[in-house]
Coordinates of C-alpha atoms in Angstrom, one line a residue:
X21 CA -0.2 -0.7 -0.2
X22 CA 1.5 2.9 -1.0
X23 CA 2.2 5.1 1.8
X24 CA 2.5 3.0 4.7
X25 CA 5.8 2.5 6.7
X26 CA 7.1 -0.8 6.6
X27 CA 6.3 -2.8 9.8
X28 CA 9.7 -2.2 12.1
X29 CA 10.7 -5.9 12.6
X30 CA 11.4 -6.3 16.0
X31 CA 14.7 -5.5 18.3
X32 CA 16.7 -8.0 18.7
X33 CA 18.4 -7.7 22.3
X34 CA 23.0 -8.8 22.1
X35 CA 23.5 -11.7 24.2
X36 CA 24.3 -11.4 27.5
X37 CA 22.5 -7.7 27.3
X38 CA 19.5 -7.3 29.8
X39 CA 17.1 -4.2 31.0
X40 CA 17.1 -2.3 34.3
X41 CA 13.1 -4.3 34.8
X42 CA 15.6 -7.5 34.0
X43 CA 18.2 -7.7 37.0
X44 CA 17.5 -8.8 39.6
X45 CA 18.7 -7.5 42.7
X46 CA 20.6 -9.8 45.3
X47 CA 17.9 -11.2 48.3
X48 CA 19.7 -9.5 50.6
X49 CA 20.0 -5.7 48.6
X50 CA 16.0 -6.4 47.7
X51 CA 15.3 -6.6 51.0
X52 CA 17.8 -4.1 52.6
X53 CA 15.7 -2.2 49.3
X54 CA 12.2 -2.6 51.3
X55 CA 13.4 -1.6 55.3
X56 CA 11.7 1.4 55.9
X57 CA 14.8 4.7 56.5
X58 CA 14.8 5.3 60.3
X59 CA 14.0 9.3 61.9
X60 CA 17.3 11.2 62.0
X61 CA 17.9 12.1 65.6
X62 CA 17.4 14.8 67.3
X63 CA 18.3 14.6 70.8
X64 CA 16.6 16.4 73.2
X65 CA 13.3 16.0 72.1
X66 CA 11.9 13.6 73.2
X67 CA 8.6 11.2 72.2
X68 CA 5.2 12.0 73.9
X69 CA 2.4 10.7 74.3
X70 CA 0.3 12.9 71.3
X71 CA 3.2 10.4 69.3
X72 CA 2.5 7.4 70.9
X73 CA -1.2 7.6 70.2
X74 CA -0.8 9.3 66.8
X75 CA 1.7 5.6 66.2
X76 CA -1.1 3.6 67.8
X77 CA -3.9 4.6 66.0
X78 CA -5.5 5.6 69.0
X79 CA -6.3 8.8 71.8
X80 CA -4.4 10.6 74.4
X81 CA -6.5 9.7 76.8
X82 CA -6.3 5.6 76.0
X83 CA -2.7 6.4 76.0
X84 CA -3.0 7.9 79.0
X85 CA -4.8 4.8 80.7
X86 CA -2.2 2.4 79.4
X87 CA 1.1 4.1 81.0
X88 CA -0.9 4.6 84.2
X89 CA -2.2 1.1 84.1
X90 CA -5.8 2.1 84.5
X91 CA -9.2 0.0 83.4
X92 CA -10.7 0.4 80.2
X93 CA -8.2 -0.1 77.5
X94 CA -9.3 -4.0 75.9
X95 CA -6.8 -5.7 75.7
X96 CA -5.5 -5.4 71.2
X97 CA -5.7 -2.2 72.5
X98 CA -2.6 -2.5 75.2
X99 CA -0.6 -4.5 73.1
X100 CA -0.9 -1.7 69.6
X101 CA 0.2 1.1 72.6
X102 CA 2.5 -1.1 74.5
X103 CA 4.1 -1.4 70.4
X104 CA 4.1 2.1 70.1
X105 CA 5.8 2.8 73.4
X106 CA 9.0 0.1 72.3
X107 CA 8.3 1.5 68.8
X108 CA 9.3 5.2 70.2
X109 CA 11.4 5.2 73.6
X110 CA 8.3 6.7 75.4
X111 CA 9.3 6.8 78.8
X112 CA 6.3 8.7 81.3
X113 CA 6.9 12.1 82.3
X114 CA 7.2 11.9 86.8
X115 CA 8.0 15.0 86.9
X116 CA 4.7 16.2 85.0
X117 CA 2.6 13.8 87.0
X118 CA 4.4 13.9 90.3
X119 CA 4.1 18.2 90.1
X120 CA 0.1 17.8 89.9
X121 CA 0.7 16.0 92.8
X122 CA 2.8 19.0 94.5
X123 CA 5.4 17.1 94.8
X124 CA 8.3 16.1 93.4
X125 CA 10.1 13.5 94.9
X126 CA 13.6 14.6 94.5
X127 CA 15.5 16.3 96.9
X128 CA 18.7 18.8 95.9
X129 CA 22.2 17.6 98.8
X130 CA 24.7 20.4 98.0
X131 CA 28.4 19.4 99.2
X132 CA 31.4 20.8 99.7
X133 CA 33.6 18.8 97.6
X134 CA 32.3 15.4 96.0
X135 CA 35.7 14.4 95.7
X136 CA 36.3 14.8 99.3
X137 CA 36.7 11.0 101.3
X138 CA 34.4 12.6 104.2
X139 CA 31.2 13.5 102.6
X140 CA 30.8 9.5 100.1
X141 CA 29.5 8.0 103.6
X142 CA 27.7 10.8 104.5
X143 CA 26.4 11.5 100.9
X144 CA 25.1 7.8 100.7
X145 CA 23.7 7.3 104.0
X146 CA 21.0 10.9 102.6
X147 CA 20.2 9.0 99.2
X148 CA 19.7 5.1 101.2
X149 CA 17.3 7.1 103.7
X150 CA 15.1 8.8 100.6
X151 CA 15.1 6.1 98.2
X152 CA 14.2 4.2 101.1
X153 CA 11.1 7.2 100.8
X154 CA 11.0 6.7 97.4
X155 CA 12.1 10.0 96.1
X156 CA 15.4 11.0 93.5
X157 CA 18.8 12.5 95.9
X158 CA 20.1 15.2 93.4
X159 CA 23.4 17.1 94.5
X160 CA 26.0 19.1 93.6
X161 CA 29.4 20.3 95.0
X162 CA 29.9 23.7 96.3
X163 CA 34.0 24.1 95.7
X164 CA 33.1 25.6 99.5
X165 CA 32.5 28.4 97.2
X166 CA 29.1 30.9 99.5
X167 CA 27.8 32.4 95.4
X168 CA 28.4 28.9 93.6
X169 CA 26.8 27.4 96.4
X170 CA 23.9 29.9 96.3
X171 CA 23.8 29.9 92.5
X172 CA 23.9 25.5 94.0
X173 CA 21.1 25.3 95.0
X174 CA 18.4 28.0 94.0
X175 CA 19.2 25.8 90.6
X176 CA 18.1 23.7 93.0
X177 CA 14.7 25.1 93.8
X178 CA 14.0 26.2 90.5
X179 CA 14.0 22.5 90.2
X180 CA 11.4 22.1 92.7
X181 CA 12.7 19.8 94.2
X182 CA 10.7 19.0 97.4
X183 CA 13.5 19.7 100.3
X184 CA 17.4 20.4 100.8
X185 CA 20.5 19.1 102.6
X186 CA 23.1 21.7 102.8
X187 CA 26.9 22.6 104.2
X188 CA 27.4 25.6 103.8
X189 CA 29.9 27.4 102.1
X190 CA 28.6 30.9 103.1
X191 CA 27.7 32.8 106.1
X192 CA 24.3 34.4 104.8
X193 CA 22.0 31.9 104.3
X194 CA 18.9 34.6 103.5
X195 CA 18.5 34.0 101.1
X196 CA 16.6 31.1 101.6
X197 CA 13.9 32.5 103.4
X198 CA 11.5 33.1 100.9
X199 CA 11.7 29.3 99.6
X200 CA 11.7 27.8 102.9
X201 CA 9.3 29.8 103.5
X202 CA 7.7 28.6 100.1
X203 CA 7.7 24.9 101.9
X204 CA 10.9 23.6 100.1
X205 CA 12.5 21.3 103.9
X206 CA 16.4 22.4 104.3
X207 CA 18.6 21.0 107.4
X208 CA 21.8 22.0 107.5
X209 CA 25.1 19.3 107.7
X210 CA 28.2 20.0 109.9
X211 CA 27.9 23.9 110.0
X212 CA 25.1 26.0 110.7
X213 CA 23.6 29.1 108.7
X214 CA 24.7 31.9 108.4
X215 CA 21.5 34.6 109.7
X216 CA 18.6 32.6 109.5
X217 CA 17.5 30.1 112.6
X218 CA 16.6 26.0 110.7
X219 CA 17.4 22.7 111.3
X220 CA 21.4 21.4 111.7
X221 CA 23.2 18.8 111.9
X222 CA 26.6 18.9 112.6
X223 CA 29.4 17.0 115.1
X224 CA 30.6 18.4 118.1
X225 CA 33.6 20.3 116.4
X226 CA 34.7 21.6 119.4
X227 CA 34.9 19.2 122.0
X228 CA 36.1 17.0 119.3
X229 CA 39.4 19.3 119.6
X230 CA 39.4 19.9 123.2
X231 CA 40.1 15.8 123.5
X232 CA 42.3 16.1 121.0
X233 CA 44.8 18.3 121.7
X234 CA 44.1 16.6 125.3
X235 CA 45.7 13.2 124.8
X236 CA 49.1 15.1 123.5
X237 CA 49.1 16.9 126.9
X238 CA 48.2 13.5 129.0
X239 CA 51.4 12.0 127.0
X240 CA 53.6 14.8 128.5
X241 CA 53.5 17.9 124.9
X242 CA 53.4 21.7 126.2
X243 CA 53.9 23.4 122.9
X244 CA 51.6 21.8 120.2
X245 CA 50.9 23.5 116.9
X246 CA 47.3 23.7 115.4
X247 CA 47.3 24.0 111.9
X248 CA 43.7 24.1 110.8
X249 CA 41.5 24.7 107.3
X250 CA 40.1 29.0 106.4
X251 CA 38.7 30.7 109.5
X252 CA 35.7 31.7 108.1
X253 CA 34.4 28.3 108.0
X254 CA 31.9 27.6 110.8
X255 CA 33.4 24.2 112.4
X256 CA 38.1 25.6 111.4
X257 CA 36.9 28.1 114.0
X258 CA 34.8 25.4 115.9
X259 CA 38.7 23.1 116.7
X260 CA 40.5 26.1 117.3
X261 CA 38.2 26.8 120.3
X262 CA 39.1 23.5 121.2
X263 CA 42.1 23.1 120.5
X264 CA 42.4 27.2 122.4
X265 CA 41.0 25.5 125.7
X266 CA 42.6 21.8 125.7
X267 CA 45.2 24.1 126.3
X268 CA 43.7 27.3 128.4
X269 CA 42.5 24.1 131.0
X270 CA 46.0 22.4 130.7
X271 CA 47.2 26.2 131.7
X272 CA 49.5 26.2 128.5
X273 CA 50.4 28.8 127.1
X274 CA 49.7 28.7 122.9
X275 CA 52.7 31.5 121.1
X276 CA 52.1 33.0 118.4
X277 CA 53.7 30.8 116.0
X278 CA 52.2 27.6 116.8
X279 CA 48.6 28.9 114.8
X280 CA 48.2 28.4 111.1
X281 CA 44.9 29.3 109.7
X282 CA 44.3 28.7 105.7
X283 CA 43.3 27.0 102.8
X284 CA 43.9 23.3 102.9
X285 CA 45.8 23.0 99.7
X286 CA 49.6 21.2 99.9
X287 CA 52.0 23.5 100.2
X288 CA 50.4 26.3 102.3
X289 CA 49.7 23.2 104.9
X290 CA 54.0 22.2 104.4
X291 CA 54.8 26.0 105.1
X292 CA 53.2 25.5 108.1
X293 CA 53.3 22.9 109.0
X294 CA 58.2 23.8 108.7
X295 CA 58.0 27.1 109.9
X296 CA 55.9 25.5 113.5
X297 CA 59.0 22.9 113.6
X298 CA 61.6 24.1 112.9
X299 CA 61.5 27.1 114.7
X300 CA 64.7 28.7 116.4
X301 CA 62.0 29.3 119.9
X302 CA 60.5 26.4 121.2
X303 CA 59.1 24.6 118.1
X304 CA 56.7 22.1 118.7
X305 CA 56.7 18.7 119.9
X306 CA 53.1 18.0 118.7
X307 CA 51.0 18.4 115.9
X308 CA 47.1 18.8 115.9
X309 CA 45.2 19.6 112.7
X310 CA 41.9 20.7 111.6
X311 CA 40.3 18.3 109.0
X312 CA 42.0 15.0 106.8
X313 CA 43.2 16.6 104.0
X314 CA 46.0 18.7 106.8
X315 CA 46.0 15.7 107.8
X316 CA 47.6 13.3 105.0
X317 CA 50.1 16.6 103.9
X318 CA 51.3 17.3 107.5
X319 CA 51.7 12.9 107.5
X320 CA 53.9 13.5 104.2
X321 CA 56.1 15.9 106.1
X322 CA 56.3 14.4 109.1
X323 CA 57.6 11.4 107.3
X324 CA 60.8 13.1 106.3
X325 CA 62.1 14.6 109.6
X326 CA 64.1 12.7 111.6
X327 CA 62.7 14.2 114.7
X328 CA 59.5 12.0 116.7
X329 CA 56.8 13.8 115.9
X330 CA 52.7 13.4 117.9
X331 CA 50.0 13.5 114.9
X332 CA 46.8 14.3 116.3
X333 CA 44.4 14.5 112.9
X334 CA 40.9 15.6 113.3
X335 CA 38.3 13.2 110.6
X336 CA 39.8 10.1 110.2
X337 CA 41.0 9.0 106.4
X338 CA 41.5 6.3 104.8
X339 CA 44.9 4.1 104.9
X340 CA 45.7 6.0 108.5
X341 CA 45.3 1.9 110.4
X342 CA 48.3 1.0 108.2
X343 CA 50.5 3.7 108.5
X344 CA 54.1 3.3 110.9
X345 CA 52.7 4.3 113.1
X346 CA 49.0 5.2 112.6
X347 CA 47.6 8.0 112.9
X348 CA 45.8 9.4 116.1
X349 CA 42.3 10.7 114.8
X350 CA 39.2 12.8 116.0
X351 CA 36.3 10.5 113.8
X352 CA 33.1 11.9 113.3
X353 CA 30.6 9.5 111.7
X354 CA 30.0 10.9 108.6
X355 CA 27.3 8.3 108.2
X356 CA 24.8 9.4 110.5
X357 CA 25.4 12.8 110.1
X358 CA 23.8 12.0 106.5
X359 CA 21.6 9.3 107.4
X360 CA 20.2 12.0 110.9
X361 CA 20.1 15.1 108.7
X362 CA 17.9 13.0 106.4
X363 CA 15.5 11.6 108.8
X364 CA 14.4 14.7 109.9
X365 CA 14.6 16.4 106.5
X366 CA 11.5 13.9 105.8
X367 CA 9.5 14.0 109.2
X368 CA 9.6 17.4 107.9
X369 CA 8.3 16.9 104.3
X370 CA 5.4 14.3 106.4
X371 CA 4.4 17.4 108.5
X372 CA 6.5 17.2 111.6
X373 CA 6.0 20.7 113.3
X374 CA 8.2 23.8 116.3
X375 CA 11.0 25.1 116.4
X376 CA 14.2 23.9 113.8
X377 CA 16.2 21.2 115.3
X378 CA 19.8 20.9 116.6
X379 CA 21.9 18.1 116.2
X380 CA 25.7 17.6 117.7
X381 CA 26.2 14.1 117.2
X382 CA 29.5 12.7 119.3
X383 CA 32.9 12.9 117.9
X384 CA 35.6 9.6 119.0
X385 CA 39.0 9.4 119.9
X386 CA 41.3 7.3 117.8
X387 CA 43.8 6.1 119.8
X388 CA 46.9 4.2 116.7
X389 CA 50.7 6.0 118.0
X390 CA 50.9 9.1 116.0
X391 CA 48.6 10.9 119.0
X392 CA 50.8 8.8 121.8
X393 CA 54.5 9.4 120.6
X394 CA 56.5 11.1 123.6
X395 CA 57.5 14.7 123.5
X396 CA 61.3 14.3 121.3
X397 CA 63.1 16.3 124.3
X398 CA 61.4 15.0 126.9
X399 CA 64.0 13.7 129.6
X400 CA 65.0 10.0 129.4
X401 CA 63.4 8.4 132.0
X402 CA 66.5 6.5 134.3

């Protein structure tokens, strides 16, 4: 037929050539190509009950009932909600739930230094009491900085903790009055607060220091040095007061160079100990130290000296009993301090009223050898 184009013959594929449609993916690749692309993670954006409801195809009230183990949900619906919860990694917002009840089931603990071995048992004791009351413990360190203490305390209050246990670094705690008036139970530990009246649990720093110095006097010492912490710290001044009381009780004078207060920095302590021990006029034959960090530095100083010097320290420390001689200490029970403070705090949270309590715990003298060394200048008995 004129004008009709002859039909095109079918095109033959070259041998071995396949089209994309004809190409089969390997089984593993095919499986991977069908997997859903996981959503990109956005840290800090946790899934909500609304997300769970959308995934399970149910309402928010249904999700709430499942999350809070309430009745009124069929087994099949509960299964779908549980699967959505597991898939999304949803966790119930306990903070929001307990805030509706007026309590957050959490307390704050502000320590001087979490790295200080003294505070380990105290922290653990508070944590155990909190746990027995179904509460979470949040803690932090003030580093003996009053401004940092205030910042940390107010940050905990902003997070709506039910109560606070504070080892104070400052001497003015009036900033806490609005929080306490608003219902934040507060207990101070180891030292009293400044310019407010509140519950306090502390050790007898004055009595313990007096006993420790009297122990050195009973072993013949008359020239006893005192190396303590910073004078703005209540426990440091109380232990210095105990030192002076023991010396006065024995009718012994205190030379100006026998007392050194300041930071616990090892260099400062070494310098203070060296000045007392090497004084040209009336060098000390014994040293009483105001806390465990000072004691450890003085132990190192005495280890390199020929003359035997007696030592008694306030606060026990690890391995003190294994040294030669063992270190005699005035021990306070840090765990009992923490437990007593926490019990007092939760009694307030449970409704206990009345005037602020001031609890003073006794210390204990532990004689191990260093405090029983006689004066190096004592006359030799025949």
